[in-house]
Tab-separated table of C-alpha atoms in Angstrom:
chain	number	residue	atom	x	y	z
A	1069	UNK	CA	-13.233	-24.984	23.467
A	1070	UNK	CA	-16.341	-22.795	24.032
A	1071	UNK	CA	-14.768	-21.652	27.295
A	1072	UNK	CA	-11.552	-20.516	25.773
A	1073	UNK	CA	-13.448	-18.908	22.766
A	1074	UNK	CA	-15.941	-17.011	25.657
A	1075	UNK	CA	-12.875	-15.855	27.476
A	1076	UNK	CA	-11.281	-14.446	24.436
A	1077	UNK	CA	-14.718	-12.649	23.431
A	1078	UNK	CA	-14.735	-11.738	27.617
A	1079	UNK	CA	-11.215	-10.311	26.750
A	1080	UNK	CA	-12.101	-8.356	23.380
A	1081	UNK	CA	-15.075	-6.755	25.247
A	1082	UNK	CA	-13.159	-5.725	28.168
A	1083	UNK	CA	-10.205	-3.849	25.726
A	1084	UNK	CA	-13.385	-2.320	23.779
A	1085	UNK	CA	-14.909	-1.182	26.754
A	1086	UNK	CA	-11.570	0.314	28.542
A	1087	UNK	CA	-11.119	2.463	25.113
A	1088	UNK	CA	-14.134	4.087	25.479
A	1089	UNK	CA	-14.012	4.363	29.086
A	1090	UNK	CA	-10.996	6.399	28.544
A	1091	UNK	CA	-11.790	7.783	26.136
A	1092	UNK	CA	-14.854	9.540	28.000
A	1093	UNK	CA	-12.193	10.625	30.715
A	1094	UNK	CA	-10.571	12.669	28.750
A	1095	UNK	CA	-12.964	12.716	25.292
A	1096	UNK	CA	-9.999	13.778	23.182
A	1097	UNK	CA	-10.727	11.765	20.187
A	1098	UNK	CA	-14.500	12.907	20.332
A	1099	UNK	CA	-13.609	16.341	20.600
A	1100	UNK	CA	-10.535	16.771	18.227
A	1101	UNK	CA	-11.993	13.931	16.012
A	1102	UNK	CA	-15.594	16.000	15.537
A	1103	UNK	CA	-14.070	19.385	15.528
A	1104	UNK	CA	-11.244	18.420	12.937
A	1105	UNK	CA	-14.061	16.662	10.593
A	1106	UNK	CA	-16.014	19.934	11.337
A	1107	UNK	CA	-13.819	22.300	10.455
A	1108	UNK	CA	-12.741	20.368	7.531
A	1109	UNK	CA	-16.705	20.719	6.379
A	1110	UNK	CA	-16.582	24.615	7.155
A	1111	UNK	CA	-13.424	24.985	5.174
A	1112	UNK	CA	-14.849	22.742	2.026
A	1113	UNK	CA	-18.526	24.111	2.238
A	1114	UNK	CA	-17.047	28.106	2.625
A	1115	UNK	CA	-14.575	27.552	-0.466
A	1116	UNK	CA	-17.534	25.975	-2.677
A	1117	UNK	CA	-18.905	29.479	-2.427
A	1118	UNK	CA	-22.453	30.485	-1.435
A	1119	UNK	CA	-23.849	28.757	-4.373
A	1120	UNK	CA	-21.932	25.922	-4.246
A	1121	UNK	CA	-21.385	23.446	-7.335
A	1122	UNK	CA	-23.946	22.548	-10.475
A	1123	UNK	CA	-25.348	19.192	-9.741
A	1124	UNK	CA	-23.405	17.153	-12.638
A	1125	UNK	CA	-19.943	18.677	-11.409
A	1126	UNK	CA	-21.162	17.974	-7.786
A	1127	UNK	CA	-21.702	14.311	-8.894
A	1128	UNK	CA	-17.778	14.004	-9.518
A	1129	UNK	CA	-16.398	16.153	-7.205
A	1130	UNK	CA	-18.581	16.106	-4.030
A	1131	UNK	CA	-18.082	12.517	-3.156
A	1132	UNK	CA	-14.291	12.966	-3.453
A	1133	UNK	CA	-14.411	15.384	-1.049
A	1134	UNK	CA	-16.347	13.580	1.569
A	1135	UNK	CA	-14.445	10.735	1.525
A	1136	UNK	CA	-11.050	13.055	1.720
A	1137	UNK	CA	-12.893	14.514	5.103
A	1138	UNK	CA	-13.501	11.181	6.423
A	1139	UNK	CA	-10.004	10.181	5.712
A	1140	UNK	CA	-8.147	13.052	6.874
A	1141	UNK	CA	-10.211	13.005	9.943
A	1142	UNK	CA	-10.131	8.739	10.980
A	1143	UNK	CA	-6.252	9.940	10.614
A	1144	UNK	CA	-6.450	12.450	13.510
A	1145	UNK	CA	-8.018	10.159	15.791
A	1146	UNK	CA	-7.491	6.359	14.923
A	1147	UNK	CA	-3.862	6.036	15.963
A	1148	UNK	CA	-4.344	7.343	19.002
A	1149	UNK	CA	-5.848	4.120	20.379
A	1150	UNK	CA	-1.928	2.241	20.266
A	1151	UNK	CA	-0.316	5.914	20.747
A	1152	UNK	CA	-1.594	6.397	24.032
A	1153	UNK	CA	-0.446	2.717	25.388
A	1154	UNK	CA	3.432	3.681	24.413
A	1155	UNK	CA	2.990	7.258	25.823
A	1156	UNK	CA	1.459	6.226	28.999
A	1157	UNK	CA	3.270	3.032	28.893
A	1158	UNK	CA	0.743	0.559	29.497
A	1159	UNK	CA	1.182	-1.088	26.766
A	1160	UNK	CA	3.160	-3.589	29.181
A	1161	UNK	CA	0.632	-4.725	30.745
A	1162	UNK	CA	-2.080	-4.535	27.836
A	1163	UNK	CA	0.656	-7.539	26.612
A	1164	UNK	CA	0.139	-8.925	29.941
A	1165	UNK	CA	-3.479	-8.981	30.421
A	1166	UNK	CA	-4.410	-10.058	27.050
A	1167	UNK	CA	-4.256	-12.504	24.160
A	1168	UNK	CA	-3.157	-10.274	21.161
A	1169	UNK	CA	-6.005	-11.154	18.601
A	1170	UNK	CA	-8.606	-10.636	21.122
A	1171	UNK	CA	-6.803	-7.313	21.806
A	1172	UNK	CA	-6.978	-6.037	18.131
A	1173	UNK	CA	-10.277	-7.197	17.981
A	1174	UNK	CA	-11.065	-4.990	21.083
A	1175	UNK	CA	-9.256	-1.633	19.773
A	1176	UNK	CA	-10.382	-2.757	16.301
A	1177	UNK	CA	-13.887	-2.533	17.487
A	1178	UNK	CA	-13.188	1.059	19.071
A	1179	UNK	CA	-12.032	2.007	16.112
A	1180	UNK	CA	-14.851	0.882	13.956
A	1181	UNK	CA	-17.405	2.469	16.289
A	1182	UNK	CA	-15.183	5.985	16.494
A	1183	UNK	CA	-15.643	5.573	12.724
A	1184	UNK	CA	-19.212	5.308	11.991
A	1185	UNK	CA	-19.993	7.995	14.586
A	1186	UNK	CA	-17.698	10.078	12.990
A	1187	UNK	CA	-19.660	9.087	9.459
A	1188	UNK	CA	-22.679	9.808	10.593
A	1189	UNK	CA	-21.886	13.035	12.038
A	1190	UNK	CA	-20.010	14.532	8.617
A	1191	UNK	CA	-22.408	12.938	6.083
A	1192	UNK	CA	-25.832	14.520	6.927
A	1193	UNK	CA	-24.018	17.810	7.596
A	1194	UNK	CA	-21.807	17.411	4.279
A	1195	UNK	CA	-25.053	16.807	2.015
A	1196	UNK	CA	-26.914	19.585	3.880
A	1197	UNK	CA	-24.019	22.226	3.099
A	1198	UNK	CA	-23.183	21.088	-0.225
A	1199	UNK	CA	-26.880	20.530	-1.240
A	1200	UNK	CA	-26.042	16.598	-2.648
A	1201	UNK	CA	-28.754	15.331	-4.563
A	1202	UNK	CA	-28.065	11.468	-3.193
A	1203	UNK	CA	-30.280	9.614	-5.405
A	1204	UNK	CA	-29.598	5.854	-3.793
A	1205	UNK	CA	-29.159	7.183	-0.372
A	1206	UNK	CA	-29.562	3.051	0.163
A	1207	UNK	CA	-26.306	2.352	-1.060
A	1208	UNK	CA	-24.347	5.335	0.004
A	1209	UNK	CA	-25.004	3.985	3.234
A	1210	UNK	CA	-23.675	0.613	1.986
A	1211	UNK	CA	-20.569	2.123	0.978
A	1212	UNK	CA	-19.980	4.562	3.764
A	1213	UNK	CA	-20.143	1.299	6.234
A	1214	UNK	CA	-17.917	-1.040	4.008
A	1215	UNK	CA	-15.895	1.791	3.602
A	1216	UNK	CA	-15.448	2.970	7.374
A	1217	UNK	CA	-14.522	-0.833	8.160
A	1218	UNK	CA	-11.461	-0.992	5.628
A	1219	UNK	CA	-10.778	2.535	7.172
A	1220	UNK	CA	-10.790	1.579	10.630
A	1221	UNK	CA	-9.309	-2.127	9.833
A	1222	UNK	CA	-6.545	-0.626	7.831
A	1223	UNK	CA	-5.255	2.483	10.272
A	1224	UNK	CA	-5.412	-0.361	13.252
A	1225	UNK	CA	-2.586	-2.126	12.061
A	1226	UNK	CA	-0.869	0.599	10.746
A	1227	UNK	CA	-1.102	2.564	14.406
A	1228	UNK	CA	-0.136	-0.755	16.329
A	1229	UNK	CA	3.009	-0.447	14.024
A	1230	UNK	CA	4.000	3.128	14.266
A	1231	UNK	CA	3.013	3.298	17.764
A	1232	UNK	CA	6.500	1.768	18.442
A	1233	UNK	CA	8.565	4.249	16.008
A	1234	UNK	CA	9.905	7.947	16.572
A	1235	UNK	CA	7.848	10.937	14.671
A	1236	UNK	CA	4.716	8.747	14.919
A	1237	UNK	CA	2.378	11.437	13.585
A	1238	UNK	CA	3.640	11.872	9.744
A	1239	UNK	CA	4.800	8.913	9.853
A	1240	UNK	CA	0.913	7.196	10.243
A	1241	UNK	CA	-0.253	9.192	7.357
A	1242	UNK	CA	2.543	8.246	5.065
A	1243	UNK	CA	2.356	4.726	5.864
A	1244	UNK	CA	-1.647	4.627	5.975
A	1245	UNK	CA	-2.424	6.273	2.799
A	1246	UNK	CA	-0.924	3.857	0.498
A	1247	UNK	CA	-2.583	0.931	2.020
A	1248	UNK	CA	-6.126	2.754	2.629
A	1249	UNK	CA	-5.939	4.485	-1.245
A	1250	UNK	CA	-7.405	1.329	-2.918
A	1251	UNK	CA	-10.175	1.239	-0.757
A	1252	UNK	CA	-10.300	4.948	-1.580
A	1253	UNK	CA	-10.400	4.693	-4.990
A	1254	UNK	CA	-12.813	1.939	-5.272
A	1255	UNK	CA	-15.617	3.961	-2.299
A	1256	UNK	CA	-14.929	7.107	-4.027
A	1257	UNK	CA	-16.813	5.357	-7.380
A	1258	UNK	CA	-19.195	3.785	-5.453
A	1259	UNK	CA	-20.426	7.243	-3.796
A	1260	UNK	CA	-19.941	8.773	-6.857
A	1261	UNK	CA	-22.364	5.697	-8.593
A	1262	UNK	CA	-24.846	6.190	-5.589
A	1263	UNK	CA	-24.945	9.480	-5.911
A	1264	UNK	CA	-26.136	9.507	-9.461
A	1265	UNK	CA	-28.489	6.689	-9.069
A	1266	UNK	CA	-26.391	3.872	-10.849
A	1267	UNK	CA	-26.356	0.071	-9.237
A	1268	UNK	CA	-23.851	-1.133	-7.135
A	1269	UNK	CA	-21.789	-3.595	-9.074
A	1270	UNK	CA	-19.142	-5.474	-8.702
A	1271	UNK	CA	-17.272	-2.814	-6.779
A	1272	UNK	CA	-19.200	-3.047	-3.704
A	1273	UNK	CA	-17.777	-6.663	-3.770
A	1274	UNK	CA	-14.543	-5.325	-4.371
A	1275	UNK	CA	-14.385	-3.057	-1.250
A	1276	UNK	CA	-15.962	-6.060	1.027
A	1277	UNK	CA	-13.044	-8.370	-0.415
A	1278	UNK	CA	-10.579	-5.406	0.554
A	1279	UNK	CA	-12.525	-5.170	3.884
A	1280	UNK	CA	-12.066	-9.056	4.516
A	1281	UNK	CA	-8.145	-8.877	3.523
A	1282	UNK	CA	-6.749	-5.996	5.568
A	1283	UNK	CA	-8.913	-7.294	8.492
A	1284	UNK	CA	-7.618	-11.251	8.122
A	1285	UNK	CA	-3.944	-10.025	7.398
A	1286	UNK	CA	-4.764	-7.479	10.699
A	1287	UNK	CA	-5.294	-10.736	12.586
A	1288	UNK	CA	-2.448	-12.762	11.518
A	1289	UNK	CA	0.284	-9.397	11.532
A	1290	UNK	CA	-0.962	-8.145	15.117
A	1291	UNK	CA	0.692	-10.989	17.287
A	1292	UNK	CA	4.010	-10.326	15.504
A	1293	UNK	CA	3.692	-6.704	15.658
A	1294	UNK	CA	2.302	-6.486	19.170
A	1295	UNK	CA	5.115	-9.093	21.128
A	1296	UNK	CA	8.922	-8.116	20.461
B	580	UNK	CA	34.520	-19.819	-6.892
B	581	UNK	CA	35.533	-15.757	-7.663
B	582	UNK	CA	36.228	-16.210	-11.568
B	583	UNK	CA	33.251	-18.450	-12.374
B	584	UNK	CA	31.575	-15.087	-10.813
B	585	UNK	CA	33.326	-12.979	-13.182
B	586	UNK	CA	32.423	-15.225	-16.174
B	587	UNK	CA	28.806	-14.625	-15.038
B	588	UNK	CA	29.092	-10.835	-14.511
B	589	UNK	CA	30.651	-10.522	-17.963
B	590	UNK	CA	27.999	-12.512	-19.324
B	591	UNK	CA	25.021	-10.899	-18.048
B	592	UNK	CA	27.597	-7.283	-19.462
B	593	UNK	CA	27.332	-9.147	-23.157
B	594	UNK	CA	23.555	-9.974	-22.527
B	595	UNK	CA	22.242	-6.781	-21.969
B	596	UNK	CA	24.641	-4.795	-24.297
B	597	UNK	CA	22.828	-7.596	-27.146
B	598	UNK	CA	19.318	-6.755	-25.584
B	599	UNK	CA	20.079	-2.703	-26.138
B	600	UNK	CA	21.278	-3.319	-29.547
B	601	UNK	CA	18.564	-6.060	-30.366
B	602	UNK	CA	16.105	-3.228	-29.094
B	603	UNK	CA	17.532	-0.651	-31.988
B	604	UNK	CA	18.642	-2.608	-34.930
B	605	UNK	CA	17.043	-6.152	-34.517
B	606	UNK	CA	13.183	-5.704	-33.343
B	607	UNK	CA	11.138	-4.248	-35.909
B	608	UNK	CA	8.567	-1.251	-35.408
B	609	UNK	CA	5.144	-2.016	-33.620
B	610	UNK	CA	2.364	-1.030	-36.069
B	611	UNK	CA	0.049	2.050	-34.442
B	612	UNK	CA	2.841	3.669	-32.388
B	613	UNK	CA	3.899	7.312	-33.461
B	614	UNK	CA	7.311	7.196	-34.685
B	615	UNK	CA	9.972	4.961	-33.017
B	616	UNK	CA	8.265	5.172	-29.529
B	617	UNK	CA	7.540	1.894	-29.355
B	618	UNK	CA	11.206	1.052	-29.196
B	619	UNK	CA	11.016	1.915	-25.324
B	620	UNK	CA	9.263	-1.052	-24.450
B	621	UNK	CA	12.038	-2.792	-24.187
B	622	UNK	CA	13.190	-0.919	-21.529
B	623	UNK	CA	10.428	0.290	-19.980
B	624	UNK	CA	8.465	-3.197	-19.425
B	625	UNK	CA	11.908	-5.405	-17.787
B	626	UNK	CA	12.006	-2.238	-15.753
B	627	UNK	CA	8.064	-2.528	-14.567
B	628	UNK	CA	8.904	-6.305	-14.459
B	629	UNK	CA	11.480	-6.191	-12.061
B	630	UNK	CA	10.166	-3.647	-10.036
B	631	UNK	CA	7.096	-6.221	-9.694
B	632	UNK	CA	9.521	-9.107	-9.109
B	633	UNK	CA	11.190	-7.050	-6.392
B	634	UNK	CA	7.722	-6.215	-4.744
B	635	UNK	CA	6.896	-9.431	-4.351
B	636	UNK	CA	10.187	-10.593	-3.191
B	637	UNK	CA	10.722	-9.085	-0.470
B	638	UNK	CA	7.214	-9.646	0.777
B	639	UNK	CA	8.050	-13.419	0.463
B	640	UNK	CA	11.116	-12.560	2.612
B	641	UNK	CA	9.523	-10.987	4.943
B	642	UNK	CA	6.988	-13.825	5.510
B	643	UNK	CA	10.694	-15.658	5.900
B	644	UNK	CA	11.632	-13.404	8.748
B	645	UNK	CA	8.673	-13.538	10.448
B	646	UNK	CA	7.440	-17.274	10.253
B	647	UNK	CA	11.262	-18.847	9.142
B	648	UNK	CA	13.435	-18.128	12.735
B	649	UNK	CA	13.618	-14.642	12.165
B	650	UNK	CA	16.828	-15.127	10.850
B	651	UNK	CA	18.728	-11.011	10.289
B	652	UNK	CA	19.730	-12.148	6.500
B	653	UNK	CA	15.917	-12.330	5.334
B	654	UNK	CA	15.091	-8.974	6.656
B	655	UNK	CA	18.457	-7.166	4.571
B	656	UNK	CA	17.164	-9.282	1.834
B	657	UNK	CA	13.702	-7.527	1.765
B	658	UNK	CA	15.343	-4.140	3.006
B	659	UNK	CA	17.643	-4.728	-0.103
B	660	UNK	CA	14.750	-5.702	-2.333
B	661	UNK	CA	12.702	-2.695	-1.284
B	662	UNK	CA	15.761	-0.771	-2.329
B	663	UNK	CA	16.445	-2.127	-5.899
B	664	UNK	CA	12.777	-2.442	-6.683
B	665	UNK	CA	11.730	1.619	-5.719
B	666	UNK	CA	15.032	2.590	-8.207
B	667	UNK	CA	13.449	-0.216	-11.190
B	668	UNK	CA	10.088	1.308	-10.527
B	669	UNK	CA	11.480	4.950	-10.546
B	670	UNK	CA	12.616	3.903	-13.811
B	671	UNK	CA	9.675	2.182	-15.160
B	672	UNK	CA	7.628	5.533	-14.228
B	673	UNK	CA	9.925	7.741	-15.715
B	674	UNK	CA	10.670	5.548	-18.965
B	675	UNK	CA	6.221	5.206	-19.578
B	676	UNK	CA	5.502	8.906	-18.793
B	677	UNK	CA	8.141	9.799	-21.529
B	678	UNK	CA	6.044	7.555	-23.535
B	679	UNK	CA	2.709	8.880	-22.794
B	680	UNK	CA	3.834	12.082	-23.947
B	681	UNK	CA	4.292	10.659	-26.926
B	682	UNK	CA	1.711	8.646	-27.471
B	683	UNK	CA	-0.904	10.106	-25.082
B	684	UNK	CA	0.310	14.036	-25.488
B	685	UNK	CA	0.734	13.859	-21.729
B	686	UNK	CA	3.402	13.030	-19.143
B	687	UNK	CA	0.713	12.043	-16.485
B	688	UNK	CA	-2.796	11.238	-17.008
B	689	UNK	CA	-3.535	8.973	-14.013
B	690	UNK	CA	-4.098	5.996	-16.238
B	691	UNK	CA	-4.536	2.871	-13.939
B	692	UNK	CA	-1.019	1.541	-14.287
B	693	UNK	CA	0.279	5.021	-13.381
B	694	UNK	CA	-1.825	4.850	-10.629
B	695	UNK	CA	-1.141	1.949	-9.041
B	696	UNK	CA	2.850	2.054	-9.619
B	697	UNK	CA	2.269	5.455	-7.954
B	698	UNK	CA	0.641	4.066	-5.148
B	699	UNK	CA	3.392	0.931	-5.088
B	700	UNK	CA	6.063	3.743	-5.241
B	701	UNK	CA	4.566	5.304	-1.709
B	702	UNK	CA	4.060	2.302	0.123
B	703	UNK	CA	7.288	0.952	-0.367
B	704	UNK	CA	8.353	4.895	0.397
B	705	UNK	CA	6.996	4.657	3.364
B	706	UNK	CA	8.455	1.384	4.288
B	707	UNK	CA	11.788	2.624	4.159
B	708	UNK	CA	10.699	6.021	6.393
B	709	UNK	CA	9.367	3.154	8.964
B	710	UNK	CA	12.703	1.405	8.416
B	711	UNK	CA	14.758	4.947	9.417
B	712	UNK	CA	12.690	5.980	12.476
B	713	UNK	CA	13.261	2.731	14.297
B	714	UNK	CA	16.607	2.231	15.778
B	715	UNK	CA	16.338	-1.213	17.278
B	716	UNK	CA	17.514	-3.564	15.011
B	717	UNK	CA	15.130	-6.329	15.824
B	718	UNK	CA	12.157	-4.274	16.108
B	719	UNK	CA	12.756	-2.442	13.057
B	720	UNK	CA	13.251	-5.652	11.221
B	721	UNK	CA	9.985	-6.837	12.798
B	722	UNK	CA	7.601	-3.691	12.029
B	723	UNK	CA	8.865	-3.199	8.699
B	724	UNK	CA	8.220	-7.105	7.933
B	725	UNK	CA	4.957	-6.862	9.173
B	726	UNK	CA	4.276	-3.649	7.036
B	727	UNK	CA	5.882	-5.537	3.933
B	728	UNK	CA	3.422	-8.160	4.030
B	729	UNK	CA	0.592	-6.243	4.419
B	730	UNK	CA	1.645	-4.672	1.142
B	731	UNK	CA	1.686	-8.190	-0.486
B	732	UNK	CA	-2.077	-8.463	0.671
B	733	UNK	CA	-2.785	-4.740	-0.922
B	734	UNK	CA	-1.032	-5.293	-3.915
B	735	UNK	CA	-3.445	-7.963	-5.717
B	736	UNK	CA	-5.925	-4.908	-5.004
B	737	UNK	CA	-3.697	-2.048	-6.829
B	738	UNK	CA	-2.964	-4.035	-10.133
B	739	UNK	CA	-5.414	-6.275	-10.490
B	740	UNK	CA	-8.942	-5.372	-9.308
B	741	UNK	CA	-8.249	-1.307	-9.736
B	742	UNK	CA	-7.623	-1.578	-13.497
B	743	UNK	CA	-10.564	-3.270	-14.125
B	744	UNK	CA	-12.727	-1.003	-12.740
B	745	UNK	CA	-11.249	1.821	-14.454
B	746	UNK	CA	-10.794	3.008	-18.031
B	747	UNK	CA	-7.012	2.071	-19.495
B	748	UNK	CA	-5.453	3.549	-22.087
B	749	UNK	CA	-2.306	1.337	-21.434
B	750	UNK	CA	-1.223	-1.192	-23.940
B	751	UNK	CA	-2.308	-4.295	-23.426
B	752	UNK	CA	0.441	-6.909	-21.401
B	753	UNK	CA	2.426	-9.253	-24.199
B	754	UNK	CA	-0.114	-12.092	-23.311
B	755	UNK	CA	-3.541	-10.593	-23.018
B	756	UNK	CA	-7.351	-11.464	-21.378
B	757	UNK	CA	-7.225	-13.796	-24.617
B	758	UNK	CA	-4.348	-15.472	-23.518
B	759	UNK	CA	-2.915	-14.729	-27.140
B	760	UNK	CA	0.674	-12.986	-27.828
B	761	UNK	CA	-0.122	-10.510	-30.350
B	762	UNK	CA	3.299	-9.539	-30.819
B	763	UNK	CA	5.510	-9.617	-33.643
B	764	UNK	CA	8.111	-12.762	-32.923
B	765	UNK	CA	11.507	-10.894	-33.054
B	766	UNK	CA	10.038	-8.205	-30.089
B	767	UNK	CA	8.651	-10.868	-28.142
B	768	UNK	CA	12.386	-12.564	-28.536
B	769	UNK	CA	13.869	-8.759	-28.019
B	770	UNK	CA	11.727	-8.721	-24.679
B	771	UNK	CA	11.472	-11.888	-23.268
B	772	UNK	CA	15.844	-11.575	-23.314
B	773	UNK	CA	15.393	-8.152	-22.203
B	774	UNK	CA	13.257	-9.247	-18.896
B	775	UNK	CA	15.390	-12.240	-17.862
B	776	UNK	CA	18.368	-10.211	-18.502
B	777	UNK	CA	17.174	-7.668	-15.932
B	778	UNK	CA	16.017	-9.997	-13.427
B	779	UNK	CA	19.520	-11.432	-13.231
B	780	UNK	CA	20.421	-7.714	-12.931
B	781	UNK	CA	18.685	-7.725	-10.517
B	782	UNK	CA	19.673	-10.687	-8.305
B	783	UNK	CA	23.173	-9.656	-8.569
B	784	UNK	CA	22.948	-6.280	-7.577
B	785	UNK	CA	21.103	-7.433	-4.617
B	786	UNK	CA	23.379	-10.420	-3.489
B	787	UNK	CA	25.865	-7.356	-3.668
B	788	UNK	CA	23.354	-5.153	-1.785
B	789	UNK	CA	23.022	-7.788	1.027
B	790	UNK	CA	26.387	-8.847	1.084
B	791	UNK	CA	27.376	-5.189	1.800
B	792	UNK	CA	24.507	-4.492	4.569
B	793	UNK	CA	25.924	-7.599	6.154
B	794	UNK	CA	29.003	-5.988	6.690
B	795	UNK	CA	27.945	-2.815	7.364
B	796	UNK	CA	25.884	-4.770	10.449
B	797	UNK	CA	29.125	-6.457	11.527
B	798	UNK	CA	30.789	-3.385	11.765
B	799	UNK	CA	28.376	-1.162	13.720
B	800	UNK	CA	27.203	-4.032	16.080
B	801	UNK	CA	28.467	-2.505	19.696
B	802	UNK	CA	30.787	-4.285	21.337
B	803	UNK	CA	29.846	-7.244	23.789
């Protein structure tokens, strides 16, 4: 039993490191992933105006904004990682080579890690442009992380599905935004609570619960979704 | 076996023409609501009701597909439920925001329950987009099976964590946190019929639904 649960953790590494070894081939994701977010920040930072916003209207509206960044941006890139495999076609042999859970759990943790990078890129630079007081800068960092794992557990599944449809680039967004907007909703509060200093809650809970659904239901929907 | 269905069909035609007359003349007035808004709640809440039965249906069927033999008849069952419960919830949205701007002064305020029928409304949206950009029946039956469960684990997340965390405005459901009915009798009676009488609505007009896409498949399947 320990040999066939080493072999499947042997597998999941192996998919996890192939991602990023590709993904330093070419570094799309990096590059369009940290430019998109980038821009994104210009464009939001340059349209607050030189000033910017008064702290209690930056309390509401600033964390909205960051987590609309991070979403728009895990959008550009996450798909990409079950994309590729149809464009290129390898996704043959990916069925070949390995078990699907310990596949999902490979491109799931590529697209975890793509994640926080991308989170802690955009968040320093975000409060440093918008001047965000973050008065539990403790718990935003809570949030950010349960938040990025939803985000990354959520668009998985939803890219090893559209991978295999026509238009696959609106069509990830339209299917990925209802499932990721709870998780939205609920981080959006949280930053907004850690922002102005309140406790955590129950909603923290809330988002790990979400976290620990959309990753278990990732684990029992890949096999179907992966084998025809 | 075809008149017994007639007898039903008329049946459920006399039901729901007593409901909508129940809903005007019998049911009295709820106390606190501006004029006779409150009269729409007997349309508006079967409407949410079914939508929500719907929902859930076709996640179940889905789960069918997928774990029960992957049988084509469960996956036009959900497709058909998907259908039938986005036109219920259409409904249900349109029937409370003409409400709210009674009661509220405003079409749309983003109340929870707006919210989350909102969100319901997109997923389900989206499910049929996936369902139209795959052309393979078994795959599309598959993916959009696998994207129809995944909404049954969302869901519990959209209407019943969400609304907690936020402020409501919306009336409370006919049995409440206190497990009490607060309701006047003849309403409850007005919307208890009301709901069952839509449900069976509902079940019809999908047996029809499924029926028909059954065909439909027959007829386009390419020659072998």
């Amino acid at each position: 039993m320990w040999r066939d649960a080493s072999t499947w953790a042997a597998e999941a590494l192996a998919v996890f490191a192939k991602e990023w070894r590709c993904e330093f081939r070419t570094r799309y994701a990096l590059n369009t992933l940290g430019l998109f977010a980038f821009t994104t920040l210009v464009v939001v930072s340059v349209s607050l105006g030189p000033v910017g916003v008064s702290t209690s209207r930056g309390t509401a509206v600033l964390p909205v904004l960051l987590w609309v960044i991070l979403l728009f941006s895990a959008a550009a890139g996450l798909p990409r990682a079950f994309v590729q495999e149809e464009e290129t076609q390898t996704a043959t042999a990916l069925r070949l080579a390995a078990t699907p859970s310990a596949l999902f759990c490979g491109k799931l943790l590529y697209g975890l890690t793509l994640t926080f990078a991308l989170e802690i890129l955009v968040t320093p630079v975000f409060v440093a442009m918008t001047s965000l007081d973050v008065k539990s800068p403790g718990l935003l960092a809570a949030v950010l992380a349960a938040g990025g794992f939803g985000l990354a557990a959520g668009s998985t599944l939803v890219a090893a599905i559209i991978a295999q449809a026509r238009s696959k680039g609106t069509l990830f967004s339209v299917m990925a935004f209802p499932v990721l907007l709870p998780l939205l909703l609920i981080a959006v509060e949280l930053s907004r609570g850690a922002v102005a200093g309140d406790p955590a809650g129950v909603a923290l809970l809330q988002l790990l619960l979400y976290d620990a659904s959309v990753t278990v239901a990732g684990f029992m929907l890949f096999p179907v979704v992966w084998n025809p | 076996m075809e008149p017994l269905k007639k007898l039903l069909a008329g049946l459920l035609w006399l039901w729901m023409s007593a409901v909508i007359a129940g809903a005007f003349l019998y049911a009295p007035l709820a106390r606190g609501f501006i004029g006779q808004s409150s009269r729409i709640l007997f349309f508006h809440v079967p409407m949410a009701w079914v939508s929500f039965v719907a929902f859930i249906a076709a996640g179940i069927w889905s789960l069918r597909f997928l774990y029960g033999g992957r049988q084509p008849r469960h996956d036009r069952a959900a497709a058909a439920a998907v259908e039938l419960g986005l036109t219920f919830g259409v409904l249900a949205t349109v029937t409370g925001a003409l409400w709210a701007r009674v009661m509220w002064g405003a079409y749309w305020n983003w109340d929870p329950r707006q919210t989350s029928i909102v969100v319901a409304l997109l997923f389900y949206g989206a499910y049929l987009a996936l369902r139209s950009s795959l052309e393979d029946r078994d795959q599309r039956a598959r993916l959009s099976a696998a994207y129809a469960v995944l909404g049954l684990v969302v869901a519990p997340f959209l209407f019943f964590i969400m609304p907690r965390i936020m402020f409501s405005l919306h009336p409370q459901s006919v049995i409440n946190a206190q497990g009490k009915v607060e309701m006047e009798p003849r309403m409850v009676q007005v919307l208890l019929a009301g709901s069952a009488g839509a449900t069976a609505l509902f079940f019809w007009i999908h047996n029809l639904q499924c029926r028909l896409a059954a065909l439909l498949e027959r007829n386009s399947a390419p020659l072998e």
